[in-house]
Coordinates of C-alpha atoms in Angstrom, one line a residue:
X922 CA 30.1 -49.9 40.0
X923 CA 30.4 -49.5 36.4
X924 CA 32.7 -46.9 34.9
X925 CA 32.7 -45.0 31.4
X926 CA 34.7 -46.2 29.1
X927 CA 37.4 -44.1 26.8
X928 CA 35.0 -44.3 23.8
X929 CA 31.9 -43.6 26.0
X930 CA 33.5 -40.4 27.8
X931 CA 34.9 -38.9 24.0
X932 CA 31.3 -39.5 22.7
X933 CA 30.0 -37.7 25.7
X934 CA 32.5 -34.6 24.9
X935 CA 32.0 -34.9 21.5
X936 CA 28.1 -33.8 21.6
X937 CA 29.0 -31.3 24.8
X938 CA 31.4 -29.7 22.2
X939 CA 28.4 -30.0 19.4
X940 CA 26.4 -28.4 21.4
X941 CA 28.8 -25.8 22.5
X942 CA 30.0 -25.0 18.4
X943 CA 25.9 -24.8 18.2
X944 CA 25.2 -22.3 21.0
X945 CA 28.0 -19.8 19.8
X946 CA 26.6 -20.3 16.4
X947 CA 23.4 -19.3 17.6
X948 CA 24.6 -16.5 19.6
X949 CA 26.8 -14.4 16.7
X950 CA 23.6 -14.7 14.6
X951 CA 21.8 -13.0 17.4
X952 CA 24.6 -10.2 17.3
X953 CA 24.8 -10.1 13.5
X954 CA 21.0 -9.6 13.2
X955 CA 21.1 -6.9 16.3
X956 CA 24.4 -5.3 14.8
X957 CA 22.5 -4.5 11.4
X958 CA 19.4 -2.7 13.2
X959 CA 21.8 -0.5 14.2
X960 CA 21.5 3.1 12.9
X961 CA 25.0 2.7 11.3
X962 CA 23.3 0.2 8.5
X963 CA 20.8 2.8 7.8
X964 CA 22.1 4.5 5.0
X965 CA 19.9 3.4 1.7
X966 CA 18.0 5.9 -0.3
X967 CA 14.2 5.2 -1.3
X968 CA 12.5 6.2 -4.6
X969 CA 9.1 6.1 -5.6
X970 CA 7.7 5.5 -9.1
X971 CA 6.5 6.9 -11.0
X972 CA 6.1 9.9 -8.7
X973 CA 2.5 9.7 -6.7
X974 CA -0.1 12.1 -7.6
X975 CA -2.8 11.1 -5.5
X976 CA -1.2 9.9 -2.3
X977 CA 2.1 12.1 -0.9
X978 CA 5.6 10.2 -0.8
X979 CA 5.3 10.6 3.1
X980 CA 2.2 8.8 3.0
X981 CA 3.5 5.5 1.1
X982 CA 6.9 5.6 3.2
X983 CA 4.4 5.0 6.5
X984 CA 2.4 2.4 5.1
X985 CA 5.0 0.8 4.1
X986 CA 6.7 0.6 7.4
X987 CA 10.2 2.4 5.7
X988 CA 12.1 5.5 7.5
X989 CA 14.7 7.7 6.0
X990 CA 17.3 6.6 5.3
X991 CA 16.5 3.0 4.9
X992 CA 17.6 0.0 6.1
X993 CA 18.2 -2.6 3.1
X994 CA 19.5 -5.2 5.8
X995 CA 16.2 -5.5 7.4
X996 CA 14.0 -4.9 4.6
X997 CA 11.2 -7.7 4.0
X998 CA 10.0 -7.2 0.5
X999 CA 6.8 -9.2 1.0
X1000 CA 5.7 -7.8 4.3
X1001 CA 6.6 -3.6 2.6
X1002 CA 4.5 -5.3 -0.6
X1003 CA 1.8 -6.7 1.5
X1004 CA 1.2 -3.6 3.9
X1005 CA 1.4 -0.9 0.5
X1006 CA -1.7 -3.5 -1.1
X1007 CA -3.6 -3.2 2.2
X1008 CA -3.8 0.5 1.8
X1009 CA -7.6 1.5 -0.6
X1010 CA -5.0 4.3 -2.4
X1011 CA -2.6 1.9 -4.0
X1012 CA -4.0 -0.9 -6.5
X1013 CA -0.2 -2.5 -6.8
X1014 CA 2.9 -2.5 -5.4
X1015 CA 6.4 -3.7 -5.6
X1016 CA 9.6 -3.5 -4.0
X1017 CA 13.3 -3.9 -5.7
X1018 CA 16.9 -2.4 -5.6
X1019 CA 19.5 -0.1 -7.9
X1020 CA 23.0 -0.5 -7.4
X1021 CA 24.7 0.5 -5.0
X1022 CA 22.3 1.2 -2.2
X1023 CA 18.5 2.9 -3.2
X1024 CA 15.4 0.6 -2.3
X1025 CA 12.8 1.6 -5.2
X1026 CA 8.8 1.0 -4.4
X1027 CA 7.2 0.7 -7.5
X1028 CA 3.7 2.2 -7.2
X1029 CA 0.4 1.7 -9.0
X1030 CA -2.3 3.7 -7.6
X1031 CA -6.0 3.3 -7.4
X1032 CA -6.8 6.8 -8.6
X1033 CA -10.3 8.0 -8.3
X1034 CA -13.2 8.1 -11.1
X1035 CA -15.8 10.4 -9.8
X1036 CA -17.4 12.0 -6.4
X1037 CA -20.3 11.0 -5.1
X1038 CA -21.9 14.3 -3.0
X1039 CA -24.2 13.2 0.1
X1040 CA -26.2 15.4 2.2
X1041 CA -22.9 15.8 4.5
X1042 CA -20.1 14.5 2.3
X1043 CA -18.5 13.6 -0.4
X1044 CA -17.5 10.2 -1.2
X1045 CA -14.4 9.6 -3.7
X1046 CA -15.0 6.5 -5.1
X1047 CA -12.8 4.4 -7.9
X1048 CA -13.8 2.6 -11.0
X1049 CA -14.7 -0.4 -9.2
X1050 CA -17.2 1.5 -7.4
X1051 CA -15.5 1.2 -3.6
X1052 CA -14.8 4.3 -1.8
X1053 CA -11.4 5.6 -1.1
X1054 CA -12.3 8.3 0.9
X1055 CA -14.8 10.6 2.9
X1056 CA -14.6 14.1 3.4
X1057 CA -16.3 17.9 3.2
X1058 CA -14.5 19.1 0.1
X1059 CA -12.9 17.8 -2.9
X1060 CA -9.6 16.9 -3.4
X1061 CA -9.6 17.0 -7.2
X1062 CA -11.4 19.4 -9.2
X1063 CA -10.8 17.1 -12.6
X1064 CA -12.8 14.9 -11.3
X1065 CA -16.3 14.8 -11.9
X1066 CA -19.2 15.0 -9.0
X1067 CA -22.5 12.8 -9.1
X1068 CA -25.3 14.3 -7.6
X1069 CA -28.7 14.3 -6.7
X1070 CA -28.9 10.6 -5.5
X1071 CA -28.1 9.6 -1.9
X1072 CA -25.4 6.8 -1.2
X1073 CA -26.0 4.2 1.8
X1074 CA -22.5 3.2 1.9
X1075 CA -21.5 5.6 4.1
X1076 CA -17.7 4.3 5.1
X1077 CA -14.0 3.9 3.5
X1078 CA -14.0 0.3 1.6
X1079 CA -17.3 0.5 0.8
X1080 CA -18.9 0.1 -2.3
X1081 CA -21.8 1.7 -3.5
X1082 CA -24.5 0.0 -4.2
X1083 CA -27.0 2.6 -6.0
X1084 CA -27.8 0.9 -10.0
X1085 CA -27.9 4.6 -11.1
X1086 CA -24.9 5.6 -9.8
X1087 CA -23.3 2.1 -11.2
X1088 CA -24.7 3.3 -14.6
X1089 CA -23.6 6.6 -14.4
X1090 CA -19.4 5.1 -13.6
X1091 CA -20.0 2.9 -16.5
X1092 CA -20.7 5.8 -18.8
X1093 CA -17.5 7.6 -17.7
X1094 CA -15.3 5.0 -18.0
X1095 CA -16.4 5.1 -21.8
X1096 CA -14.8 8.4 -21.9
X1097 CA -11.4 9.7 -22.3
X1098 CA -9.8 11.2 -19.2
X1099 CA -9.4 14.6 -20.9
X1100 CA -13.3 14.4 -22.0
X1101 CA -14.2 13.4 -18.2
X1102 CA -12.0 16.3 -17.0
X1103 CA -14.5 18.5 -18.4
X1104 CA -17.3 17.6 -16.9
X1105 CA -17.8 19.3 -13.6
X1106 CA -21.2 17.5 -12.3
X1107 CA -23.5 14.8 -13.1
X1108 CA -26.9 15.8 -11.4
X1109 CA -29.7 13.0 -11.6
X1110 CA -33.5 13.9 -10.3
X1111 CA -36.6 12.5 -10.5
X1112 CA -36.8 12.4 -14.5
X1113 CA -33.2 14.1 -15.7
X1114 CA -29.9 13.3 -15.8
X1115 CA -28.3 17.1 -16.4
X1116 CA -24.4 17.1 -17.2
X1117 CA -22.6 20.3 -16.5
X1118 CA -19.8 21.5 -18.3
X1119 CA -16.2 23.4 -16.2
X1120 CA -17.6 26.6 -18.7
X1121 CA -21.6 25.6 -17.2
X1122 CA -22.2 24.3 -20.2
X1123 CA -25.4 22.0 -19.8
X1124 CA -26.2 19.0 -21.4

């Protein structure tokens, strides 16, 4: 019967200690990683710029997958970035930090061009044409309406499809924003384009 040898048996406890020096490595990783979930580590403030106009601060902060106060420790700046981009209101997004503890969520939003009026909505579409959202009134009175032609794209992330319509976008992106702000509708029918003025004026 063969036995170990010294230098087989201090191999053998040299990997069993290895092995131990790896499991306790492993394990206060586990309790440093659960320690900062903790509420305790949640202490960072969160500020949003420039300040939204189009989508509330509440809004971004559950996109985004953030409570208040925040938790820097367990903050993954891609994932925050990815999930704000995912969202049809914000164009960009980026995530960074001010000394000593305030997470800042740089915001560039998608901010709407004109309404399109349906037969039982309005769609608010941006200047690439997609729709941002769908509802009975308008959100924005700046913003101009198009009328008088019915929209098949029907849902959020949409984009419409009509030529006229497409025409009609193009021509207010020509314009200033204070010059678009005072038009309050752009009717099409059969042979007319009308364009009504905030004080009716009709062109």
């Amino acid at each position: 019967m063969r036995t170990k040898t010294p230098k087989r048996k201090n191999k053998v406890l040299e990997d069993l200690w290895k092995i131990l020096r790896l499991l306790v490595l492993i394990a206060v990783l586990v309790c440093v990683r659960y320690a900062f979930q903790m509420p305790a580590f949640s202490f960072g403030a969160v500020d949003i710029r420039p300040v939204p106009t189009n989508i509330s601060r509440a809004d971004i902060l559950t996109v985004a997958g953030i409570s208040e106060p925040a938790n820097l420790f367990t903050l993954d700046k891609k994932e925050v970035e990815r999930k704000l981009t995912g969202d049809l209101r914000i164009k960009k997004a980026s995530l960074g930090y001010q000394f000593p503890a305030t997470v800042v969520i740089y915001v560039d939003e998608n901010k709407p061009l004109a309404y399109v009026k349906s037969p039982y909505a309005f769609f608010e579409v941006d200047y690439d044409g997609k729709i941002l959202s769908v509802g009975k009134g308008i959100r924005q009175a700046s913003i101009p309406i198009i009328s008088g032609i019915d929209e098949d794209a029907a849902f959020v992330g949409d984009t419409v499809v009509s030529p006229i319509i497409k025409d009609i976008m193009g021509f207010l992106q020509l314009l200033s924003e204070s010059n678009r702000s005072i038009i309050s509708e752009i009717h099409v029918n059969a042979d007319s384009v009308k364009i009504m003025t905030l004080n009716n004026l009709k062109v």
